[in-house]
Amino acid sequence: MTHFSAVVLVLASSLLHCIEAQWQTCDAGFSFSATGMARNITHCRRLRTLGAELGMNYYNTTPNSTVDVVFSARLPTPQGWIAWGINPGRHPQMVGTRALIAFNRPSGMPMVGTYNVTADTRRGCKLEPSPIEVGVVNKEANYSGETGRLTMAARLTLPPEYNVSRLNHVWQVGPRVADMVPSAHARTLQNFDSTETIDLSSGVGHSRRHYNLGLREAHGILSVIGWGFLLPIGVIVSRYFRGSPIDSKMTWFYVHVTIQIVAFSIGVTAWGIGLSLMERSKRYRAFMGHRIIGILVVCLASLQMMALWLKPKRADKYRKYWNIYHHFVGYSLIALIIVNIFKGFAILKPPSGWKWAYIGILISLSCVALGLEISIWVKFYWNQKAEQQKASNLSKTSKS
Ligand SMILES: *[C@@H]1O[C@H](CO)[C@@H](O)[C@H](O)[C@H]1NC(C)=O
Ligand SMILES: *[C@@H]1O[C@H](CO)[C@@H](O)[C@H](O)[C@H]1NC(C)=O
Ligand SMILES: *[C@@H]1O[C@H](CO)[C@@H](O)[C@H](O)[C@H]1NC(C)=O
Ligand SMILES: *[C@@H]1O[C@H](CO)[C@@H](O)[C@H](O)[C@H]1NC(C)=O
Ligand SMILES: *[C@@H]1O[C@H](CO)[C@@H](O)[C@H](O)[C@H]1NC(C)=O
């Protein structure tokens, strides 16, 4: 167990890590230098999600500072929208963002509007174009059908109360726009991860982000080890080594119980990490299926652990029914776990090697189980045959 705690600690410590993303000079690698909209942009960066790129030039003017901004992202559909905005609130988040949203009009000409994103927007109210406190001039957008990228540019004047050394900015893309009202964006991790805090005042500007990639990985790895690997092994031990003639001391039972206790501890640790990850996305009701199955898994596994105290004695007449119940819950648990691990892969989208490694583990476990199952049946068959032989021999000798 101490090993696993160490793994969790190491991974968790990356939570407190700040990544400093460096700005680069805007060269031809950035899509908006190809759309003729680079303007007087001196610093460019690829943002970490949604294939977004941001370029800006900061002018330390008083009383309001001025920023030229170019933002570009790939549209999910040609009828979709891209958004970039700054949030004067304390956290880099969607609610409270003063946003620029660009989309293709039905006529084909792209346009840029200003939107004040409020808590009502998250509740599902229509997001209508509205004035924002930030001054916006020289808005412009350009769509490239070839690359599917929409690019927008504007000059912003920030009110003095916006702290340019700690500016929260967020970006997003969505699939549709109706009557200048953008539809809700998808609810993948990428869509939730598209926020940052940047520092414009140093002229160059760094970007810092607090990120919980380490915790996500810890959740995934511990879930696979505990629920997805050890727990099925514990089941295999009880199914195939129980009552084995080589095992007169009931070793199988102690091995089964030990493996399941370790699997449960690791699995519950993974679940706890999962709960802490949900803190941020729970307001969006995202990943509901994964969360509900996760809760079911923990409840059923806890029920199974109760077997340690509640199991009827061997001689008890209910013992037979209890065994059926314990096995039924156990197999259902494994089915739920496998479904949820694949749901987890779909959410986290790790490099595909992880998923294939787990599929490999599942296939190996199934092969082991199948082999043991066949050996049980073969043994059963030979025992039967031997007994028949004995019986017919007996009847022969009694006749003669
Ligand atoms: C977009 O940029 C390209 C490249 O400069 C230009 O040819 C095109 O006219 C622009 N389109 C719009 C709609 O501004
Ligand atoms: C672009 O910015 C540089 C330095 O900030 C300035 O000297 C130049 O005049 C600007 N050019 C335009 C076209 O605004
Ligand atoms: C934008 O919404 C915020 C609430 O989130 C509100 O305080 C602010 O006054 C609004 N701005 C404008 C220009 O309506
Ligand atoms: C810029 O500053 C002046 C003076 O404080 C203010 O009246 C004006 O509204 C500000 N403009 C913007 C776009 O914030
Ligand atoms: C702006 O942010 C910086 C860095 O977090 C902080 O030191 C400074 O006090 C802030 N200024 C204001 C006016 O809030």
PDB file of N, CA and C and ligand atoms in Angstrom, residues 34-36 109-110 140-143, ligand 1:
ATOM      1  N   ALA A  34      -1.499  33.631 -42.096  1.00  0.00           N
ATOM      2  CA  ALA A  34      -1.857  33.269 -43.470  1.00  0.00           C
ATOM      3  C   ALA A  34      -3.167  33.920 -43.907  1.00  0.00           C
ATOM      4  N   THR A  35      -3.964  34.434 -42.961  1.00  0.00           N
ATOM      5  CA  THR A  35      -5.246  35.018 -43.351  1.00  0.00           C
ATOM      6  C   THR A  35      -5.152  36.527 -43.514  1.00  0.00           C
ATOM      7  N   GLY A  36      -3.953  37.070 -43.428  1.00  0.00           N
ATOM      8  CA  GLY A  36      -3.807  38.504 -43.611  1.00  0.00           C
ATOM      9  C   GLY A  36      -4.341  39.300 -42.445  1.00  0.00           C
ATOM     10  N   MET A 109     -20.493  35.451 -45.012  1.00  0.00           N
ATOM     11  CA  MET A 109     -19.521  36.390 -44.457  1.00  0.00           C
ATOM     12  C   MET A 109     -19.382  36.148 -42.963  1.00  0.00           C
ATOM     13  N   PRO A 110     -18.160  35.952 -42.447  1.00  0.00           N
ATOM     14  CA  PRO A 110     -18.034  35.774 -40.999  1.00  0.00           C
ATOM     15  C   PRO A 110     -18.197  37.100 -40.266  1.00  0.00           C
ATOM     16  N   GLU A 140     -12.978  42.037 -36.755  1.00  0.00           N
ATOM     17  CA  GLU A 140     -12.849  41.464 -38.093  1.00  0.00           C
ATOM     18  C   GLU A 140     -12.732  39.947 -37.955  1.00  0.00           C
ATOM     19  N   ALA A 141     -13.293  39.223 -38.916  1.00  0.00           N
ATOM     20  CA  ALA A 141     -13.162  37.763 -38.879  1.00  0.00           C
ATOM     21  C   ALA A 141     -12.887  37.241 -40.280  1.00  0.00           C
ATOM     22  N   ASN A 142     -12.231  36.116 -40.337  1.00  0.00           N
ATOM     23  CA  ASN A 142     -11.894  35.512 -41.632  1.00  0.00           C
ATOM     24  C   ASN A 142     -11.960  34.000 -41.486  1.00  0.00           C
ATOM     25  N   TYR A 143     -12.732  33.351 -42.386  1.00  0.00           N
ATOM     26  CA  TYR A 143     -12.900  31.894 -42.327  1.00  0.00           C
ATOM     27  C   TYR A 143     -12.182  31.256 -43.496  1.00  0.00           C
TER      28      TYR A 143
HETATM   29  C1  LIG B   1      -9.262  36.150 -45.551  1.00  0.00           C
HETATM   30  O1  LIG B   1      -7.854  36.234 -45.764  1.00  0.00           O
HETATM   31  C2  LIG B   1      -7.458  35.912 -47.082  1.00  0.00           C
HETATM   32  C3  LIG B   1      -5.939  35.921 -47.127  1.00  0.00           C
HETATM   33  O2  LIG B   1      -5.459  37.192 -46.866  1.00  0.00           O
HETATM   34  C4  LIG B   1      -8.085  36.896 -48.055  1.00  0.00           C
HETATM   35  O3  LIG B   1      -7.708  36.565 -49.371  1.00  0.00           O
HETATM   36  C5  LIG B   1      -9.582  36.845 -47.914  1.00  0.00           C
HETATM   37  O4  LIG B   1     -10.190  37.806 -48.706  1.00  0.00           O
HETATM   38  C6  LIG B   1      -9.984  37.076 -46.472  1.00  0.00           C
HETATM   39  N1  LIG B   1     -11.418  36.865 -46.348  1.00  0.00           N
HETATM   40  C7  LIG B   1     -12.212  37.668 -45.670  1.00  0.00           C
HETATM   41  C8  LIG B   1     -13.642  37.303 -45.629  1.00  0.00           C
HETATM   42  O5  LIG B   1     -11.801  38.665 -45.104  1.00  0.00           O
END
